[in-house]
XYZ file of C-alpha atoms in Angstrom:
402
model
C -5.882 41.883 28.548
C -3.584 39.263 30.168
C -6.912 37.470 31.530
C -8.809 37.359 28.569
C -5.792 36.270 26.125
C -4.949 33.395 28.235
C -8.663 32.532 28.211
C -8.473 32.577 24.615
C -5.746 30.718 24.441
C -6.926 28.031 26.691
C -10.062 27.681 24.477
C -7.554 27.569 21.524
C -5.468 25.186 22.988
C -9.039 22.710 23.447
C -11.118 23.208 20.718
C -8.306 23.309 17.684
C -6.367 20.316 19.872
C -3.412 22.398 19.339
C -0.018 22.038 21.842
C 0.244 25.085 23.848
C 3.599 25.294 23.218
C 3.041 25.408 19.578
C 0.417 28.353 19.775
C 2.701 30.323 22.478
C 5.371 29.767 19.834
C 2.822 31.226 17.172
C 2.353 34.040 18.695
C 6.137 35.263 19.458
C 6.579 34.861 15.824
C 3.368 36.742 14.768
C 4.396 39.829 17.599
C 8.111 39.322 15.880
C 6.415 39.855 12.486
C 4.523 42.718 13.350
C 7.080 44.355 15.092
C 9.401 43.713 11.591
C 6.738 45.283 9.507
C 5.742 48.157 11.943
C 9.459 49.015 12.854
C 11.765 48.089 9.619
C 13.606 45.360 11.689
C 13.523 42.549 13.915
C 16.943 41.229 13.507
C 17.773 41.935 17.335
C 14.556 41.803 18.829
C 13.558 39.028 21.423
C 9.810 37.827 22.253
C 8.849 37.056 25.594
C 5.236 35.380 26.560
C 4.727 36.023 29.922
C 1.749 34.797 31.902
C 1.528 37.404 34.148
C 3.058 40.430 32.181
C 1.828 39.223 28.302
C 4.169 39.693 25.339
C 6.940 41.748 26.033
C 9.595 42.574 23.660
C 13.050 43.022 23.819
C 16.071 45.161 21.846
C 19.435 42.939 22.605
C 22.701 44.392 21.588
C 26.286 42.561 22.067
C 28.775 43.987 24.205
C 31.985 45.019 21.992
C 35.383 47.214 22.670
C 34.944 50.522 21.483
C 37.446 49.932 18.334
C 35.231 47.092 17.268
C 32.203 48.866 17.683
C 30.603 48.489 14.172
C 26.533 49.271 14.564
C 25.147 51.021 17.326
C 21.831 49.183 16.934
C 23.612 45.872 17.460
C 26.247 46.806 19.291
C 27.178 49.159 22.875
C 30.543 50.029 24.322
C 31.805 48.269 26.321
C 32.397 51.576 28.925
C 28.770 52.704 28.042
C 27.622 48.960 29.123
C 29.284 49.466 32.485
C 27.697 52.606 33.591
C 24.144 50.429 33.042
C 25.453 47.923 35.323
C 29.207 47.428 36.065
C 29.302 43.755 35.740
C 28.816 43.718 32.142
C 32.000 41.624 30.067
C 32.837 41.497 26.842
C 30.523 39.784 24.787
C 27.503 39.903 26.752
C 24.125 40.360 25.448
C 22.426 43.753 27.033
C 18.493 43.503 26.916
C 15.467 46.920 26.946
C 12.421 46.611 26.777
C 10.827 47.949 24.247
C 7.326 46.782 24.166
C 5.446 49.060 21.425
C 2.166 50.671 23.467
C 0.242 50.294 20.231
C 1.283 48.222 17.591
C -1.324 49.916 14.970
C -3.831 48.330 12.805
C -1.562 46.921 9.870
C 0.773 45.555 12.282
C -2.222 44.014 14.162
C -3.496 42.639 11.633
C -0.465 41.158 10.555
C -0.331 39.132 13.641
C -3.388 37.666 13.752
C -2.781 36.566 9.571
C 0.692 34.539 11.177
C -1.312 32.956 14.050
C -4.265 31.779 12.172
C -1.358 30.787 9.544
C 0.280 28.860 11.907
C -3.011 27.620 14.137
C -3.957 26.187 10.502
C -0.062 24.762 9.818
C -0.554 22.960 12.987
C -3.792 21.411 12.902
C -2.998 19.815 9.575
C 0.404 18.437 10.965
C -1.817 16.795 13.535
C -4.391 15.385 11.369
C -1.865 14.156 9.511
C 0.063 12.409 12.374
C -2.999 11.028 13.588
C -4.141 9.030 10.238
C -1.025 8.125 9.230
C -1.256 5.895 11.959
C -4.344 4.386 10.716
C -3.170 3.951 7.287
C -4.506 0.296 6.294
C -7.070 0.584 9.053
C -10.388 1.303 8.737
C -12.827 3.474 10.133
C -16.446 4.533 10.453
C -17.274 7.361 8.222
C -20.323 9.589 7.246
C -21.089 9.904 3.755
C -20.838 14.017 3.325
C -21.813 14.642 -0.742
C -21.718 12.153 -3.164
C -21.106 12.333 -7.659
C -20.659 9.917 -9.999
C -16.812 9.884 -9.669
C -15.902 11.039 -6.195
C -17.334 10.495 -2.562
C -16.181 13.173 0.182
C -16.613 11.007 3.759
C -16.787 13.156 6.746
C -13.837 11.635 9.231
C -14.251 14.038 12.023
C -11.357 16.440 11.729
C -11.286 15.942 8.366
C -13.235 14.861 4.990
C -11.495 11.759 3.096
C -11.645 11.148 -0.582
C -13.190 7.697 -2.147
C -12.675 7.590 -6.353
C -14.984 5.342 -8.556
C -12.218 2.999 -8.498
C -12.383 2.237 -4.279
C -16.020 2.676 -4.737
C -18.042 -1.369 -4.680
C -20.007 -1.460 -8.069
C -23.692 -0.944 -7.721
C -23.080 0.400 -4.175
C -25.589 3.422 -3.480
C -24.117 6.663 -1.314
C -25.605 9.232 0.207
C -25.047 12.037 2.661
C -25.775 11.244 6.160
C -24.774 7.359 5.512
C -22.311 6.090 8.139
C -20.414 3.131 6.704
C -16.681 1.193 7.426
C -14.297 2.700 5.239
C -10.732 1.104 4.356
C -7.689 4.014 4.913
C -6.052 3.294 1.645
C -3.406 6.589 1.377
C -2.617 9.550 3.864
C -1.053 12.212 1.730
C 0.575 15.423 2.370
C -0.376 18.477 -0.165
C -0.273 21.813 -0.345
C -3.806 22.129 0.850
C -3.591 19.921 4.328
C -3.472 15.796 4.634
C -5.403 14.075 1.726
C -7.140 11.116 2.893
C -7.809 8.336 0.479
C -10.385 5.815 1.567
C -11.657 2.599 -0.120
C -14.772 0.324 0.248
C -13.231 -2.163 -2.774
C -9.657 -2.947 -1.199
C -9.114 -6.288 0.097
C -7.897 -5.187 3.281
C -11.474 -3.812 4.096
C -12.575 -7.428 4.865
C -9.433 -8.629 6.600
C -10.074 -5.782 8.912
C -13.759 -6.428 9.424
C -12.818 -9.979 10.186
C -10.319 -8.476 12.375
C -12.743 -6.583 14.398
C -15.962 -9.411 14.332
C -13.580 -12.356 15.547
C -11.832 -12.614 18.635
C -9.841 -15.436 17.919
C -8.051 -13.068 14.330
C -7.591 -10.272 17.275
C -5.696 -12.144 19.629
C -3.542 -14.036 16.762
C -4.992 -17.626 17.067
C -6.365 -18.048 13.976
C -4.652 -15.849 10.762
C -5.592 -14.755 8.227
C -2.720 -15.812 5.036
C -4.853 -14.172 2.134
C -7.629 -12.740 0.827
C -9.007 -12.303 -2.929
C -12.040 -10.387 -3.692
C -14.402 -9.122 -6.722
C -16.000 -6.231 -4.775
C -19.719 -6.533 -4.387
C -19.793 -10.004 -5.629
C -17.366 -12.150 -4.070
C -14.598 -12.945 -1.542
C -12.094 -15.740 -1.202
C -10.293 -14.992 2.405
C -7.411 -18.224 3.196
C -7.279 -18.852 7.373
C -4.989 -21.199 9.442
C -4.910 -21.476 12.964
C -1.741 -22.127 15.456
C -4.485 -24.085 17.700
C -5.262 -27.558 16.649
C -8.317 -27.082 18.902
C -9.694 -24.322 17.544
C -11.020 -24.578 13.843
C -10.239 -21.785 12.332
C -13.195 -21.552 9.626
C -15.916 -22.471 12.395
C -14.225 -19.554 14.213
C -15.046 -16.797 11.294
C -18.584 -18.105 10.458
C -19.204 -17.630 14.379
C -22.281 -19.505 16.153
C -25.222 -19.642 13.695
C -23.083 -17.733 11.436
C -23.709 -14.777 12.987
C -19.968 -13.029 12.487
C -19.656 -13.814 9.059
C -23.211 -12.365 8.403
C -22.396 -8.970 9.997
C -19.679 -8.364 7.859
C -21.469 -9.808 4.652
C -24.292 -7.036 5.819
C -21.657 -4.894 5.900
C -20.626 -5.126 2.284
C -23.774 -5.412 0.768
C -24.505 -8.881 1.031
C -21.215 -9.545 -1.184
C -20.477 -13.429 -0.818
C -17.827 -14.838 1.730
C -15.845 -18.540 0.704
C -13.782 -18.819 3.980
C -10.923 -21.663 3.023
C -8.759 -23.566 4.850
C -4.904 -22.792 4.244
C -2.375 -25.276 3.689
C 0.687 -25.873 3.271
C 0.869 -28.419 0.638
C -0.214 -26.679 -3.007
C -2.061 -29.167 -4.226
C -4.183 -29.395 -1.195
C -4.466 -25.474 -0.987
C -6.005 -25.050 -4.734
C -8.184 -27.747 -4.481
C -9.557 -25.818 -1.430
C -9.232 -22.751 -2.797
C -11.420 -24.169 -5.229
C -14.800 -24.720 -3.244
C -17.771 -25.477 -3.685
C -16.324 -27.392 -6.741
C -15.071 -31.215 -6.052
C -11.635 -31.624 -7.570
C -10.792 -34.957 -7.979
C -7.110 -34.628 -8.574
C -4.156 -31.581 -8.672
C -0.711 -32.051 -10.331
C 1.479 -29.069 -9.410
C 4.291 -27.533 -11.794
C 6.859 -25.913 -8.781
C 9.217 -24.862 -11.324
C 6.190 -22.591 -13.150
C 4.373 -22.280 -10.333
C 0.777 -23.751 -11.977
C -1.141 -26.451 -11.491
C -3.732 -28.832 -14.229
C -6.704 -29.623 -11.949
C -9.121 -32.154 -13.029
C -12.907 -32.096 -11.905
C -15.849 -34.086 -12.603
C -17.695 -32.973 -15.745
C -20.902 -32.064 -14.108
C -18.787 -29.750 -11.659
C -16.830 -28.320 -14.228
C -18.869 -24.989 -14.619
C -19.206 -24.595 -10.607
C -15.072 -24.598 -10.580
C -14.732 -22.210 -13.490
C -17.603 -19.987 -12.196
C -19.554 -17.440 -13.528
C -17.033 -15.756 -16.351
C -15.000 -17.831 -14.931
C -15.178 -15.529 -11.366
C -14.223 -19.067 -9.422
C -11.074 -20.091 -11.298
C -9.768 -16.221 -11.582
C -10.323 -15.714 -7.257
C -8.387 -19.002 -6.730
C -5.817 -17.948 -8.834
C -5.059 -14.738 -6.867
C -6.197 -16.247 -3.769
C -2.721 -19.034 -4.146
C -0.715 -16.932 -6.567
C -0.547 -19.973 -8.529
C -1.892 -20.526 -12.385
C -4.389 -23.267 -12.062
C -5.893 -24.722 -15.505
C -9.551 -26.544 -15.151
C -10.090 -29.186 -16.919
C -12.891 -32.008 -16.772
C -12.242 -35.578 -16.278
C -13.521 -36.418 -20.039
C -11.496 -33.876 -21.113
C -8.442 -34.870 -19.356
C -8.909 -38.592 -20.528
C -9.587 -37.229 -24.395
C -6.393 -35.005 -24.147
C -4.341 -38.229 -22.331
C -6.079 -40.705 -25.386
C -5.162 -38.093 -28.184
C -1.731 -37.899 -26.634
C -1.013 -41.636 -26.509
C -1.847 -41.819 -30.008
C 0.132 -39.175 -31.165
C 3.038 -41.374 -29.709
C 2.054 -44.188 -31.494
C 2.090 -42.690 -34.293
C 5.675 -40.922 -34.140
C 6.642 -44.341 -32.684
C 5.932 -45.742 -36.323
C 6.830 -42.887 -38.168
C 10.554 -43.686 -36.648
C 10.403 -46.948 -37.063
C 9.806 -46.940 -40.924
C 12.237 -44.395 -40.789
C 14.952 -46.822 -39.152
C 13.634 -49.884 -41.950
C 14.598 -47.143 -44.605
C 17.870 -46.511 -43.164
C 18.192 -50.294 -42.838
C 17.834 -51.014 -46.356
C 20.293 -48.145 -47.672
C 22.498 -49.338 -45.227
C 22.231 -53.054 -46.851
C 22.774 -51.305 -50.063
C 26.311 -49.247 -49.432
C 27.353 -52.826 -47.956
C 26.905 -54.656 -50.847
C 28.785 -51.666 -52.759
C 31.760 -52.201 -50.038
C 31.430 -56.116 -50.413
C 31.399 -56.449 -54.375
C 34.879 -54.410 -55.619
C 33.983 -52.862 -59.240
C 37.512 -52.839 -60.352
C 37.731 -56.602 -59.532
C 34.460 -56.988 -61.621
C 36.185 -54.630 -64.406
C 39.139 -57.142 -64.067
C 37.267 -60.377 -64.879
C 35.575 -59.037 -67.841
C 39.021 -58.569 -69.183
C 39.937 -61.471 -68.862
C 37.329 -63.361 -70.475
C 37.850 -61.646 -73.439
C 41.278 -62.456 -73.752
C 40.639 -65.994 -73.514
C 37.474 -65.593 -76.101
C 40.810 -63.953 -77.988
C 42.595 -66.889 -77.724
C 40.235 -69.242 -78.945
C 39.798 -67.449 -82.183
């Protein structure tokens, strides 16, 4: 029996990828189980995996003074202890084997339920350690079934999970299909690790890039951001720490062959590779491309920018429902407004007129005020009681003359 369990162990221990220690383990809790249910009690039982001997099991009772003796099943005399072996103290733990010859069906059964339990318990622990590791990395998966909503990819040790959200629009699945597949979310459920995978996340095409380019690999040239539509179009920002080395040149590859494996890749979705830089204004009118931008003022405080283009360009900057303007947006995490050059010079013309025009509105406003002003100063000048006064007094002399 010895022979053949360890054999089966051994086969365990390489097909399942299980530690030995975890499935030895196992299986002096499944004996301990059985033994419980077979028995009524395991609370002083001890399991023993031996190599040569198998599972043995053991009773242990504490050694106690005869006054304190409280259970027999626990407990032994400390006088009865002796005559087993007379070096036995106080306190010591007294061991028999008592290795059931036949455990019986139910309790059987019983153990092989725990181990499988536990076999199970352990694989998913390691499938879980091992992808949660690769969590924002991507792998190559097989397309197992696909639906409308949900694609299950076969991973190996496990299936992952890809919703209609991760999935690229207009992308066709199905089984037998190996693809790259982004690992968006390693989960822990009740059921084993849940492995969410994505072919619509961003990181999908750093990654790619990542993998096709050397240079990205060994840190040379990095990658600062990356803005994508998936299945139509990618904005990816690169800088490199070599002044030698130019860093877009470097992702298109010779003949453009590395950029093309990765556009293959995604379906022939369209790749802008931009140069980062530091200075804003430089950075969206990059970010900007293919359109000609003829100038960039930048708002720090608000973070936007007013970009002016020529008019014929103006379309090719906004882009197709306005798919250009939004990717440069997200690609700088700025807010960039497009305008064209005639309609930047009609906005400035229709400003500067505006001025002019509150310019004379205050200025008849401060000949108004002018005038009143003239008006109380005469009033201030030109006392009414002194007029009052005279008046008087020419008719006193008119008085007089009578």
């Amino acid at each position: 029996m010895n022979h053949e369990f360890m054999e089966a162990l051994d086969e365990l221990v390489v097909d399942r990828g299980v530690d030995r220690d975890i499935l030895i383990d196992t299986i002096e809790q499944a004996v301990l189980t059985a033994y419980k249910k077979n028995f009524g009690s395991a609370q002083n039982v001890r399991v023993e995996f031996d190599k040569e001997n198998g599972i043995r099991v053991f009773s242990q009772r504490t050694i106690v003074d005869e006054s304190d003796l409280y259970d027999a099943f626990l407990e032994i005399d400390i006088e009865d202890a002796r005559k087993i072996n007379p070096n036995y103290e106080l306190g010591d733990i007294i061991e028999n084997e008592v290795t059931p010859k036949d455990f019986g069906r139910i309790a059987a059964q019983t153990a092989k339920q725990v181990v499988v339990q536990r076999i199970r318990e352990a694989e998913r622990e390691i499938v879980y350690n091992e992808f949660i590791e690769k969590e924002n990395e991507i792998v190559t998966g097989e397309v197992a079934r696909a639906n409308k909503n949900v694609v299950h990819v076969n991973l190996g040790r496990i299936e992952g999970v890809m919703t209609q959200s991760e999935q690229i629009p207009q992308e066709f699945y199905k089984a037998g299909q190996k693809m790259k597949f982004f690992i968006l979310e390693v989960k822990k459920t009740n059921k084993g690790p849940q492995i969410v995978v994505s072919r619509s996340h961003p990181g999908l095409v750093k990654r790619l890039f990542e993998e096709e380019v050397p240079e990205i690999y060994e840190g040379i040239v990095q990658i600062k951001s990356v803005a994508r539509e998936a299945g139509s179009r990618t904005k990816m920002a690169v800088r490199s720490i070599d002044e030698k080395i130019d860093p877009i040149g470097a992702c298109v590859g010779p003949k453009g062959l590395r950029v093309k494996n990765i556009v293959d890749e995604l379906g022939d979705e369209k790749i802008d590779i931009i140069k980062y830089d530091e200075d804003p204004a430089a950075f969206i009118s990059a970010s900007l491309s293919p359109s000609k931008v003829v100038k960039v003022d930048v708002n720090e405080a608000e973070k936007s920018a007013l970009v002016i283009v020529p008019d014929y360009q103006l379309s090719l900057a906004i882009g197709k429902e306005g798919q250009n303007a939004r990717l440069a947006a997200k690609l700088t995490n700025w807010k960039i407004d497009i305008k064209s050059e005639s309609q930047a010079e009609e906005e400035m013309l229709a400003a500067a007129n505006k001025k002019e025009e509150v310019l004379s509105e205050n200025v008849e406003d401060v000949d108004k005020l002018d005038e009143a002003m003239d008006f109380e100063d005469i009033n201030e000048v030109v006392d009414t009681d002194e007029i009052d006064e005279v008046q008087e007094n020419e008719i006193d002399d008119d008085n007089l003359d009578d």
